[in-house]
């Protein structure tokens, strides 16, 4: 079998995560191993209790394995301190959440600038320029100075995506990123994710919705803390076609 020459962005080696609940030990992850390569668009799926949220916390450097090793862009994470993980997380991961996690009283640009505030090497001028560029990249060039209460759910999620992009992270980690959106807006966000994937971005989309898997390049399924399937999607559906097939909403 030919050696894969692609750059490895994420690598888990026999990752286990246990939690003590009362007198019992809960085995949330039971030896998870996989690699994610640069430029992949991967969905990680599983029902409640599958270990999906625990794995998300591992991938996002919010937690560390009980056993096993996790490498983010070649950096071993397990023995890092919380502060070391925070720095790595800020530089290497762009987070996108179901609930957007925007600061309500600040503008789009100010929200997108936030991840850059922790990098003293970036001037205020560059920070602003990068935030504006990220917002334009997600189609919000006309919403730079709008606040959250002046935007729709889809627009707020686009701000969150711009915030995830602004640091040029090694990986974009999306947690149920379409979970609070209606069908039309969900397709619009999936179109954007597919565009980012086409541009070479590495995306991990954690979801309980199996339909999302149709739009990504690879699908990993969890059950009871194990990876039960890891498959390449050779028939990726176009979110743009799905959006075009929806009836036009005449109520707006």
Coordinates of N, CA and C in Angstrom, one line a residue:
X1 N 0.8 -1.2 0.0 CA 0.0 0.0 0.0 C 0.9 1.2 0.0
X2 N 0.6 2.2 -0.9 CA 1.4 3.4 -1.1 C 1.3 4.3 0.2
X3 N 2.4 4.9 0.6 CA 2.4 5.8 1.7 C 1.7 7.1 1.4
X4 N 0.8 7.5 2.3 CA 0.1 8.8 2.1 C 1.0 10.0 2.3
X5 N 1.2 10.8 1.3 CA 2.2 11.9 1.4 C 1.5 13.2 1.9
X6 N 0.2 13.2 2.1 CA -0.4 14.4 2.6 C 0.0 14.8 4.0
X7 N -0.1 16.0 4.4 CA 0.3 16.5 5.7 C -0.8 16.1 6.7
X8 N -0.3 15.5 7.8 CA -1.2 15.1 8.9 C -1.5 16.3 9.8
X9 N -2.7 16.8 9.9 CA -3.1 17.9 10.8 C -3.5 17.4 12.2
X10 N -4.3 16.3 12.2 CA -4.8 15.7 13.5 C -4.4 14.3 13.5
X11 N -3.8 13.8 14.7 CA -3.6 12.4 14.8 C -3.9 12.0 16.3
X12 N -4.8 11.0 16.4 CA -5.1 10.4 17.6 C -4.6 8.9 17.6
X13 N -3.8 8.6 18.7 CA -3.3 7.3 18.8 C -3.8 6.6 20.1
X14 N -4.8 5.7 19.9 CA -5.4 4.9 21.0 C -5.8 5.8 22.2
X15 N -6.6 6.9 21.8 CA -7.0 7.8 22.9 C -8.1 7.3 23.7
X16 N -7.9 7.3 25.0 CA -8.9 6.8 26.0 C -9.2 8.0 26.9
X17 N -10.5 8.2 27.3 CA -10.9 9.2 28.3 C -11.9 8.6 29.2
X18 N -11.5 8.6 30.5 CA -12.3 8.0 31.6 C -12.8 9.1 32.5
X19 N -14.0 9.0 33.0 CA -14.5 9.9 34.0 C -14.9 9.2 35.2
X20 N -14.6 9.7 36.4 CA -15.1 9.1 37.7 C -16.5 9.7 38.0
X21 N -17.5 8.9 38.0 CA -18.8 9.4 38.4 C -19.3 8.6 39.6
X22 N -19.2 9.3 40.8 CA -19.5 8.6 42.1 C -18.4 7.5 42.3
X23 N -18.9 6.3 42.4 CA -17.9 5.2 42.6 C -17.7 4.4 41.3
X24 N -18.2 4.9 40.2 CA -18.1 4.2 38.9 C -17.1 5.0 38.0
X25 N -16.5 4.2 37.1 CA -15.6 4.8 36.0 C -16.4 4.7 34.7
X26 N -16.6 5.9 34.1 CA -17.3 5.9 32.8 C -16.2 6.0 31.7
X27 N -16.2 5.0 30.8 CA -15.2 5.0 29.7 C -15.8 5.7 28.5
X28 N -15.6 7.0 28.4 CA -16.2 7.8 27.3 C -15.6 7.5 25.9
X29 N -14.3 7.4 25.9 CA -13.5 7.0 24.7 C -12.7 5.8 25.0
X30 N -12.8 4.8 24.1 CA -12.2 3.5 24.4 C -11.1 3.1 23.4
X31 N -10.2 4.0 23.2 CA -9.1 3.6 22.3 C -9.4 4.1 20.8
X32 N -9.5 5.4 20.7 CA -9.8 6.0 19.4 C -8.5 6.4 18.7
X33 N -8.4 5.9 17.4 CA -7.2 6.2 16.6 C -7.7 6.6 15.2
X34 N -7.2 7.8 14.7 CA -7.3 8.1 13.3 C -6.4 9.3 13.0
X35 N -6.2 9.6 11.7 CA -5.5 10.8 11.2 C -6.5 11.6 10.4
X36 N -6.3 12.9 10.5 CA -7.0 13.8 9.5 C -6.0 14.6 8.8
X37 N -6.1 14.6 7.5 CA -5.1 15.2 6.6 C -5.5 16.6 6.2
X38 N -4.5 17.4 5.9 CA -4.7 18.8 5.4 C -5.7 18.8 4.2
X39 N -6.7 19.7 4.3 CA -7.6 19.8 3.2 C -8.8 18.9 3.3
X40 N -8.9 18.1 4.3 CA -10.1 17.2 4.4 C -11.3 17.9 5.0
X41 N -12.5 17.5 4.6 CA -13.7 18.0 5.3 C -14.4 16.8 5.9
X42 N -14.2 16.6 7.2 CA -14.6 15.4 7.9 C -15.8 15.6 8.8
X43 N -16.8 14.8 8.7 CA -17.9 14.8 9.7 C -17.6 13.7 10.7
X44 N -17.8 14.1 12.0 CA -17.8 13.1 13.1 C -19.2 13.0 13.6
X45 N -19.7 11.8 13.6 CA -21.1 11.6 13.9 C -21.3 10.6 15.0
X46 N -22.4 10.6 15.7 CA -22.7 9.6 16.7 C -23.9 10.1 17.5
X47 N -24.7 9.2 18.0 CA -25.8 9.5 18.9 C -25.4 10.0 20.2
X48 N -26.3 10.4 21.0 CA -26.0 10.8 22.4 C -25.4 9.7 23.1
X49 N -24.3 9.9 23.9 CA -23.6 8.9 24.6 C -22.6 8.1 23.8
X50 N -22.4 8.5 22.5 CA -21.4 7.8 21.7 C -19.9 8.2 22.0
X51 N -19.8 9.3 22.7 CA -18.4 9.8 23.0 C -18.1 11.0 22.1
X52 N -19.0 11.5 21.3 CA -18.8 12.6 20.3 C -18.4 13.9 21.0
X53 N -19.1 14.3 22.1 CA -18.7 15.5 22.8 C -17.4 15.4 23.5
X54 N -17.1 14.2 24.0 CA -15.8 14.0 24.7 C -14.7 14.1 23.6
X55 N -14.9 13.5 22.4 CA -13.9 13.6 21.4 C -13.7 15.0 20.9
X56 N -14.8 15.8 20.8 CA -14.8 17.2 20.4 C -13.8 18.0 21.4
X57 N -14.0 17.7 22.7 CA -13.2 18.4 23.7 C -11.7 18.0 23.6
X58 N -11.4 16.8 23.1 CA -10.0 16.3 22.9 C -9.5 17.1 21.7
X59 N -10.2 17.1 20.6 CA -9.8 17.7 19.4 C -9.5 19.2 19.5
X60 N -10.4 19.8 20.4 CA -10.3 21.2 20.6 C -9.3 21.7 21.7
X61 N -8.6 20.7 22.2 CA -7.6 20.9 23.3 C -8.3 21.5 24.6
X62 N -9.5 21.2 24.7 CA -10.3 21.6 25.9 C -10.1 20.6 27.1
X63 N -9.6 19.4 26.7 CA -9.4 18.3 27.6 C -8.2 17.5 27.1
X64 N -7.7 16.6 27.9 CA -6.6 15.7 27.5 C -7.0 14.3 27.8
X65 N -6.3 13.4 27.0 CA -6.7 11.9 27.2 C -6.2 11.4 28.5
X66 N -7.0 10.4 29.0 CA -6.5 9.6 30.2 C -5.3 8.8 29.8
X67 N -5.4 8.2 28.6 CA -4.3 7.4 28.0 C -4.3 7.7 26.5
X68 N -3.2 7.4 25.9 CA -3.1 7.6 24.4 C -2.5 9.0 24.1
X69 N -2.3 9.3 22.9 CA -1.6 10.5 22.4 C -2.5 11.2 21.4
X70 N -2.5 12.6 21.5 CA -3.1 13.4 20.5 C -2.1 14.4 20.0
X71 N -2.0 14.5 18.7 CA -1.1 15.4 18.1 C -1.9 16.4 17.2
X72 N -1.7 17.7 17.4 CA -2.3 18.7 16.7 C -1.3 19.5 15.9
X73 N -1.3 19.3 14.5 CA -0.3 19.9 13.6 C 1.1 19.5 14.1
X74 N 1.2 18.3 14.5 CA 2.5 17.7 14.9 C 2.9 17.9 16.3
X75 N 2.1 18.7 17.1 CA 2.5 19.0 18.5 C 1.7 18.0 19.4
X76 N 2.5 17.3 20.3 CA 1.8 16.4 21.3 C 1.1 17.3 22.4
X77 N -0.1 16.9 22.6 CA -1.0 17.7 23.5 C -1.1 17.2 24.9
X78 N -1.1 15.9 25.1 CA -1.5 15.3 26.4 C -0.8 15.8 27.6
X79 N 0.5 16.1 27.5 CA 1.2 16.5 28.7 C 1.3 18.0 28.9
X80 N 0.6 18.7 28.0 CA 0.6 20.2 28.1 C -0.1 20.7 29.3
X81 N 0.3 21.9 29.8 CA -0.5 22.5 30.9 C -1.7 23.2 30.2
X82 N -2.7 23.7 31.1 CA -3.8 24.4 30.5 C -3.5 25.6 29.8
X83 N -2.5 26.4 30.3 CA -2.1 27.6 29.6 C -1.4 27.3 28.3
X84 N -0.6 26.2 28.2 CA 0.0 25.8 26.9 C -1.0 25.4 25.9
X85 N -2.0 24.7 26.4 CA -3.1 24.2 25.5 C -3.9 25.4 25.0
X86 N -4.1 26.4 25.9 CA -4.8 27.6 25.5 C -4.1 28.4 24.3
X87 N -2.8 28.5 24.4 CA -2.1 29.1 23.4 C -2.1 28.3 22.1
X88 N -2.0 27.0 22.2 CA -2.0 26.2 21.0 C -3.4 26.2 20.3
X89 N -4.4 26.2 21.2 CA -5.8 26.3 20.7 C -6.1 27.6 19.9
X90 N -5.6 28.7 20.5 CA -5.8 30.0 19.9 C -5.1 30.1 18.5
X91 N -3.9 29.5 18.4 CA -3.1 29.6 17.2 C -3.5 28.6 16.1
X92 N -4.0 27.4 16.5 CA -4.2 26.3 15.6 C -5.6 25.9 15.3
X93 N -6.6 26.4 16.1 CA -8.0 25.9 15.9 C -8.9 27.1 15.8
X94 N -9.8 27.0 14.8 CA -10.9 28.0 14.7 C -12.2 27.3 15.0
X95 N -12.8 27.8 16.1 CA -14.0 27.2 16.6 C -15.3 27.8 16.0
X96 N -16.3 27.0 15.7 CA -17.6 27.4 15.3 C -18.6 26.6 16.1
X97 N -19.5 27.4 16.8 CA -20.4 26.7 17.8 C -21.9 26.8 17.3
X98 N -22.7 26.0 17.8 CA -24.1 26.0 17.4 C -24.8 27.3 17.8
X99 N -24.4 27.8 19.0 CA -25.0 29.0 19.5 C -24.3 30.3 19.2
X100 N -23.3 30.2 18.2 CA -22.6 31.4 17.6 C -21.5 31.9 18.6
X101 N -21.9 32.1 19.9 CA -21.0 32.6 20.9 C -20.4 33.9 20.6
X102 N -21.2 34.8 20.1 CA -20.8 36.2 19.8 C -21.1 37.1 21.0
X103 N -20.2 38.1 21.1 CA -20.5 39.1 22.2 C -21.6 40.0 21.7
X104 N -22.7 40.1 22.4 CA -23.9 40.8 21.9 C -23.8 42.3 21.7
X105 N -23.0 43.0 22.4 CA -22.9 44.4 22.3 C -21.8 44.9 21.5
X106 N -21.1 44.0 20.8 CA -20.0 44.4 19.9 C -20.3 44.2 18.5
X107 N -19.6 44.9 17.6 CA -19.9 44.7 16.1 C -19.3 43.5 15.6
X108 N -19.7 43.2 14.3 CA -19.1 42.0 13.7 C -17.6 42.0 13.6
X109 N -17.0 43.2 13.3 CA -15.6 43.3 13.2 C -14.9 43.1 14.5
X110 N -15.5 43.6 15.6 CA -14.9 43.5 16.9 C -15.0 42.0 17.4
X111 N -16.1 41.3 17.0 CA -16.2 39.9 17.4 C -15.1 39.1 16.6
X112 N -14.9 39.4 15.4 CA -13.9 38.6 14.6 C -12.5 38.9 15.0
X113 N -12.3 40.1 15.5 CA -10.9 40.5 16.0 C -10.5 39.8 17.2
X114 N -11.5 39.2 18.0 CA -11.2 38.7 19.3 C -10.0 37.7 19.4
X115 N -10.0 36.7 18.5 CA -8.9 35.7 18.6 C -7.5 36.3 18.4
X116 N -7.4 37.4 17.7 CA -6.2 38.1 17.4 C -5.7 39.0 18.6
X117 N -6.6 39.2 19.5 CA -6.3 40.1 20.6 C -5.2 39.5 21.5
X118 N -5.1 38.1 21.5 CA -4.1 37.4 22.3 C -2.8 37.3 21.7
X119 N -2.6 37.8 20.5 CA -1.4 37.7 19.7 C -0.7 39.1 19.7
X120 N 0.2 39.3 20.6 CA 0.8 40.7 20.7 C 1.7 41.0 19.4
X121 N 2.0 40.1 18.6 CA 2.7 40.4 17.4 C 1.9 41.0 16.3
X122 N 0.6 41.0 16.5 CA -0.3 41.6 15.5 C -0.8 43.0 16.0
X123 N -0.6 44.0 15.2 CA -1.0 45.4 15.5 C -2.5 45.6 15.4
X124 N -3.0 46.6 16.0 CA -4.4 46.9 16.0 C -4.9 47.1 14.5
X125 N -4.0 47.8 13.7 CA -4.4 48.0 12.3 C -4.5 46.7 11.6
X126 N -3.5 45.8 11.7 CA -3.5 44.5 11.1 C -4.7 43.7 11.5
X127 N -5.0 43.7 12.8 CA -6.1 43.0 13.4 C -7.4 43.4 12.7
X128 N -7.6 44.7 12.6 CA -8.8 45.2 12.0 C -8.9 44.8 10.5
X129 N -7.8 44.9 9.8 CA -7.7 44.6 8.4 C -8.0 43.1 8.1
X130 N -7.5 42.3 9.0 CA -7.7 40.8 8.9 C -9.2 40.5 9.2
X131 N -9.7 41.1 10.2 CA -11.1 40.9 10.5 C -12.1 41.3 9.4
X132 N -11.8 42.5 8.8 CA -12.6 42.9 7.6 C -12.5 41.9 6.5
X133 N -11.3 41.5 6.2 CA -11.0 40.5 5.1 C -11.8 39.2 5.3
X134 N -11.8 38.7 6.6 CA -12.5 37.5 6.9 C -14.0 37.6 6.7
X135 N -14.5 38.8 7.2 CA -16.0 39.0 7.0 C -16.3 39.1 5.5
X136 N -15.5 39.8 4.7 CA -15.8 39.8 3.3 C -15.7 38.4 2.7
X137 N -14.8 37.6 3.2 CA -14.7 36.2 2.6 C -15.9 35.4 2.9
X138 N -16.7 35.7 3.9 CA -17.9 34.9 4.2 C -19.2 35.7 3.7
X139 N -19.0 36.7 2.9 CA -20.1 37.4 2.3 C -20.8 38.5 3.2
X140 N -20.0 39.0 4.2 CA -20.6 40.0 5.1 C -19.9 41.3 5.1
X141 N -19.4 41.7 3.9 CA -18.8 43.0 3.7 C -19.7 44.2 4.0
X142 N -21.0 43.9 3.9 CA -22.0 45.0 4.2 C -22.5 45.0 5.6
X143 N -21.9 44.1 6.5 CA -22.4 44.0 7.9 C -21.3 44.1 8.9
X144 N -20.2 44.9 8.5 CA -19.0 45.0 9.3 C -19.3 45.6 10.7
X145 N -20.2 46.5 10.7 CA -20.4 47.3 12.0 C -21.8 47.0 12.6
X146 N -22.5 45.9 12.1 CA -23.7 45.5 12.7 C -23.5 44.7 14.0
X147 N -24.4 44.9 14.9 CA -24.3 44.1 16.2 C -25.2 42.8 16.0
X148 N -25.1 41.9 17.0 CA -25.8 40.6 16.9 C -27.3 40.8 16.7
X149 N -27.9 41.8 17.5 CA -29.3 42.0 17.4 C -29.8 42.6 16.1
X150 N -28.9 42.9 15.2 CA -29.2 43.5 13.9 C -29.0 42.5 12.8
X151 N -28.8 41.3 13.2 CA -28.5 40.2 12.2 C -29.3 39.0 12.4
X152 N -29.5 38.2 11.3 CA -30.2 37.0 11.3 C -29.3 35.9 11.9
X153 N -29.9 34.7 12.1 CA -29.1 33.6 12.6 C -28.0 33.2 11.7
X154 N -28.4 33.2 10.4 CA -27.4 32.8 9.4 C -26.2 33.8 9.3
X155 N -26.6 35.1 9.4 CA -25.5 36.1 9.4 C -24.6 36.0 10.6
X156 N -25.2 35.7 11.8 CA -24.4 35.6 13.0 C -23.5 34.4 12.9
X157 N -24.0 33.3 12.2 CA -23.1 32.1 12.1 C -22.0 32.4 11.1
X158 N -22.2 33.3 10.1 CA -21.2 33.7 9.2 C -20.1 34.5 9.9
X159 N -20.5 35.4 10.9 CA -19.6 36.1 11.7 C -18.7 35.1 12.5
X160 N -19.4 34.1 13.0 CA -18.6 33.1 13.8 C -17.6 32.3 12.9
X161 N -18.0 32.1 11.7 CA -17.1 31.4 10.7 C -15.9 32.3 10.4
X162 N -16.2 33.6 10.2 CA -15.1 34.6 9.9 C -14.2 34.7 11.1
X163 N -14.7 34.6 12.3 CA -13.9 34.6 13.5 C -13.0 33.4 13.6
X164 N -13.5 32.3 13.1 CA -12.7 31.0 13.1 C -11.6 31.1 12.1
X165 N -11.9 31.8 11.0 CA -10.9 31.9 9.9 C -9.8 32.9 10.1
X166 N -10.0 33.9 11.0 CA -9.2 35.1 11.0 C -7.7 34.8 11.4
X167 N -7.5 33.7 12.2 CA -6.2 33.4 12.7 C -5.5 32.4 11.7
X168 N -6.1 32.2 10.5 CA -5.6 31.2 9.6 C -5.2 29.9 10.3
X169 N -6.2 29.2 11.0 CA -5.9 28.1 11.8 C -5.5 26.8 11.0
X170 N -4.9 25.9 11.6 CA -4.6 24.6 11.0 C -5.9 23.8 10.7
X171 N -6.9 24.0 11.6 CA -8.1 23.2 11.4 C -9.3 24.1 11.9
X172 N -10.4 24.0 11.2 CA -11.7 24.6 11.7 C -12.5 23.5 12.3
X173 N -12.9 23.7 13.5 CA -13.7 22.7 14.3 C -15.1 23.2 14.6
X174 N -16.1 22.6 13.9 CA -17.4 23.1 14.0 C -18.3 22.1 14.8
X175 N -19.0 22.7 15.8 CA -19.8 21.9 16.7 C -21.3 22.2 16.4
X176 N -22.0 21.2 15.7 CA -23.4 21.4 15.3 C -23.6 22.8 14.7
X177 N -22.8 23.2 13.8 CA -22.8 24.5 13.3 C -24.1 24.9 12.5
X178 N -24.9 24.0 12.1 CA -26.2 24.3 11.5 C -27.4 23.9 12.4
X179 N -27.1 23.6 13.6 CA -28.1 23.0 14.5 C -29.3 24.0 14.9
X180 N -29.0 25.3 14.9 CA -30.0 26.3 15.2 C -30.6 27.0 14.0
X181 N -30.3 26.5 12.8 CA -30.7 27.2 11.6 C -31.8 26.5 10.9
X182 N -32.6 27.3 10.1 CA -33.7 26.6 9.3 C -33.0 26.0 8.1
X183 N -33.8 25.3 7.3 CA -33.3 24.4 6.2 C -32.5 25.3 5.2
X184 N -33.1 26.4 4.8 CA -32.5 27.2 3.8 C -31.2 27.8 4.3
X185 N -31.2 28.3 5.5 CA -29.9 28.9 6.0 C -28.9 27.8 6.3
X186 N -29.3 26.6 6.7 CA -28.4 25.5 6.8 C -27.7 25.2 5.5
X187 N -28.4 25.2 4.4 CA -27.8 25.0 3.1 C -26.8 26.1 2.8
X188 N -27.2 27.3 3.1 CA -26.3 28.4 2.8 C -24.9 28.3 3.6
X189 N -25.0 27.8 4.8 CA -23.8 27.6 5.6 C -23.0 26.4 5.1
X190 N -23.7 25.4 4.6 CA -23.0 24.2 4.0 C -22.3 24.6 2.7
X191 N -23.0 25.5 2.0 CA -22.3 26.0 0.7 C -21.0 26.7 1.1
X192 N -21.0 27.5 2.2 CA -19.8 28.2 2.6 C -18.8 27.2 3.1
X193 N -19.1 26.2 3.8 CA -18.2 25.2 4.2 C -17.6 24.5 3.0
X194 N -18.4 24.1 2.0 CA -17.8 23.5 0.9 C -16.9 24.4 0.1
X195 N -17.2 25.7 0.1 CA -16.3 26.7 -0.6 C -15.0 26.7 0.2
X196 N -15.0 26.7 1.5 CA -13.8 26.7 2.3 C -13.0 25.5 2.1
X197 N -13.7 24.3 2.0 CA -13.0 23.1 1.7 C -12.3 23.1 0.3
X198 N -13.0 23.6 -0.7 CA -12.5 23.7 -2.0 C -11.2 24.6 -2.0
X199 N -11.1 25.6 -1.1 CA -10.0 26.5 -1.0 C -8.8 25.8 -0.2
X200 N -9.0 24.6 0.3 CA -8.0 23.8 0.9 C -8.0 23.9 2.4
X201 N -9.1 24.4 3.0 CA -9.2 24.4 4.5 C -9.5 23.0 5.0
X202 N -8.9 22.7 6.2 CA -9.2 21.5 6.9 C -10.4 21.7 7.9
X203 N -11.4 21.0 7.7 CA -12.7 21.2 8.5 C -13.1 19.9 9.2
X204 N -13.4 20.0 10.5 CA -14.0 18.9 11.2 C -15.4 19.4 11.7
X205 N -16.4 18.7 11.2 CA -17.8 19.1 11.5 C -18.4 18.0 12.4
X206 N -18.6 18.3 13.7 CA -19.1 17.3 14.7 C -20.7 17.5 14.7
X207 N -21.4 16.4 14.5 CA -22.8 16.6 14.4 C -23.5 15.2 14.7
X208 N -24.8 15.4 15.1 CA -25.6 14.2 15.2 C -26.5 14.0 14.0
X209 N -26.5 14.9 13.1 CA -27.3 14.9 11.9 C -26.6 14.1 10.8
X210 N -27.1 12.9 10.5 CA -26.4 12.1 9.4 C -26.5 12.7 8.0
X211 N -27.4 13.6 7.8 CA -27.5 14.2 6.5 C -26.3 15.0 6.1
X212 N -25.7 15.6 7.1 CA -24.5 16.5 6.9 C -23.4 15.7 6.2
X213 N -23.3 14.4 6.5 CA -22.3 13.5 6.0 C -22.3 13.5 4.5
X214 N -23.4 13.8 3.8 CA -23.5 13.8 2.4 C -22.7 14.9 1.7
X215 N -22.3 15.9 2.5 CA -21.7 17.1 2.0 C -20.2 17.2 2.3
X216 N -19.7 16.2 3.0 CA -18.2 16.2 3.4 C -17.5 15.1 2.6
X217 N -16.2 15.2 2.8 CA -15.3 14.2 2.0 C -15.0 12.9 2.7
X218 N -15.3 12.9 4.0 CA -15.0 11.7 4.8 C -15.9 11.7 6.1
X219 N -16.3 10.5 6.5 CA -17.3 10.4 7.6 C -16.8 9.4 8.6
X220 N -16.7 9.9 9.9 CA -16.3 9.0 11.0 C -17.5 8.9 11.9
X221 N -17.8 7.6 12.2 CA -19.0 7.3 13.1 C -18.5 6.7 14.4
X222 N -19.0 7.3 15.5 CA -18.7 6.8 16.9 C -19.9 6.0 17.4
X223 N -19.6 5.0 18.3 CA -20.6 4.4 19.1 C -19.9 3.8 20.3
X224 N -20.5 4.1 21.5 CA -20.0 3.6 22.7 C -18.5 3.8 22.9
X225 N -18.0 5.0 22.5 CA -16.6 5.3 22.6 C -15.6 4.7 21.7
X226 N -16.2 4.0 20.6 CA -15.3 3.4 19.6 C -15.6 4.1 18.2
X227 N -14.6 4.1 17.4 CA -14.9 4.4 15.9 C -15.4 3.1 15.3
X228 N -16.6 3.2 14.8 CA -17.2 2.0 14.2 C -17.1 2.0 12.7
X229 N -16.9 3.2 12.1 CA -16.7 3.3 10.7 C -15.9 4.6 10.4
X230 N -15.2 4.5 9.3 CA -14.4 5.7 8.9 C -14.3 5.5 7.4
X231 N -15.1 6.3 6.6 CA -15.3 6.1 5.2 C -15.1 7.4 4.4
X232 N -14.5 7.2 3.3 CA -14.4 8.4 2.3 C -15.7 8.5 1.5
X233 N -16.1 9.7 1.4 CA -17.4 10.0 0.6 C -17.0 10.3 -0.8
X234 N -17.2 9.4 -1.7 CA -16.9 9.6 -3.1 C -18.0 10.2 -4.0
X235 N -19.1 10.5 -3.3 CA -20.2 11.1 -4.0 C -20.8 12.3 -3.2
X236 N -19.9 13.3 -3.1 CA -20.2 14.5 -2.3 C -21.3 15.2 -3.0
X237 N -22.4 15.5 -2.2 CA -23.5 16.3 -2.7 C -23.2 17.7 -2.7
X238 N -23.7 18.5 -3.6 CA -23.5 19.9 -3.7 C -24.6 20.6 -2.9
X239 N -24.1 21.3 -1.8 CA -25.1 22.1 -1.0 C -25.7 23.2 -1.8
X240 N -25.0 23.7 -2.8 CA -25.6 24.8 -3.7 C -26.8 24.3 -4.4
X241 N -26.7 23.0 -4.9 CA -27.8 22.4 -5.7 C -29.0 22.2 -4.7
X242 N -28.7 21.8 -3.5 CA -29.7 21.6 -2.5 C -30.4 22.9 -2.2
X243 N -29.7 23.9 -2.1 CA -30.2 25.3 -1.8 C -31.1 25.7 -3.0
X244 N -30.6 25.5 -4.2 CA -31.4 25.9 -5.4 C -32.7 25.2 -5.5
X245 N -32.7 23.9 -5.0 CA -33.9 23.1 -5.1 C -35.0 23.5 -4.1
X246 N -34.7 24.3 -3.1 CA -35.7 24.6 -2.1 C -36.7 25.6 -2.7
X247 N -37.9 25.6 -2.2 CA -38.9 26.6 -2.7 C -38.5 27.9 -2.2
X248 N -38.8 29.0 -2.9 CA -38.5 30.3 -2.5 C -39.5 30.7 -1.5
X249 N -39.1 31.3 -0.4 CA -39.9 31.8 0.7 C -40.5 33.1 0.4
X250 N -41.8 33.2 0.1 CA -42.5 34.4 -0.3 C -43.0 35.2 0.9
X251 N -42.8 34.6 2.1 CA -43.4 35.3 3.3 C -42.5 36.4 3.8
X252 N -41.3 36.5 3.3 CA -40.3 37.5 3.8 C -40.5 38.8 3.1

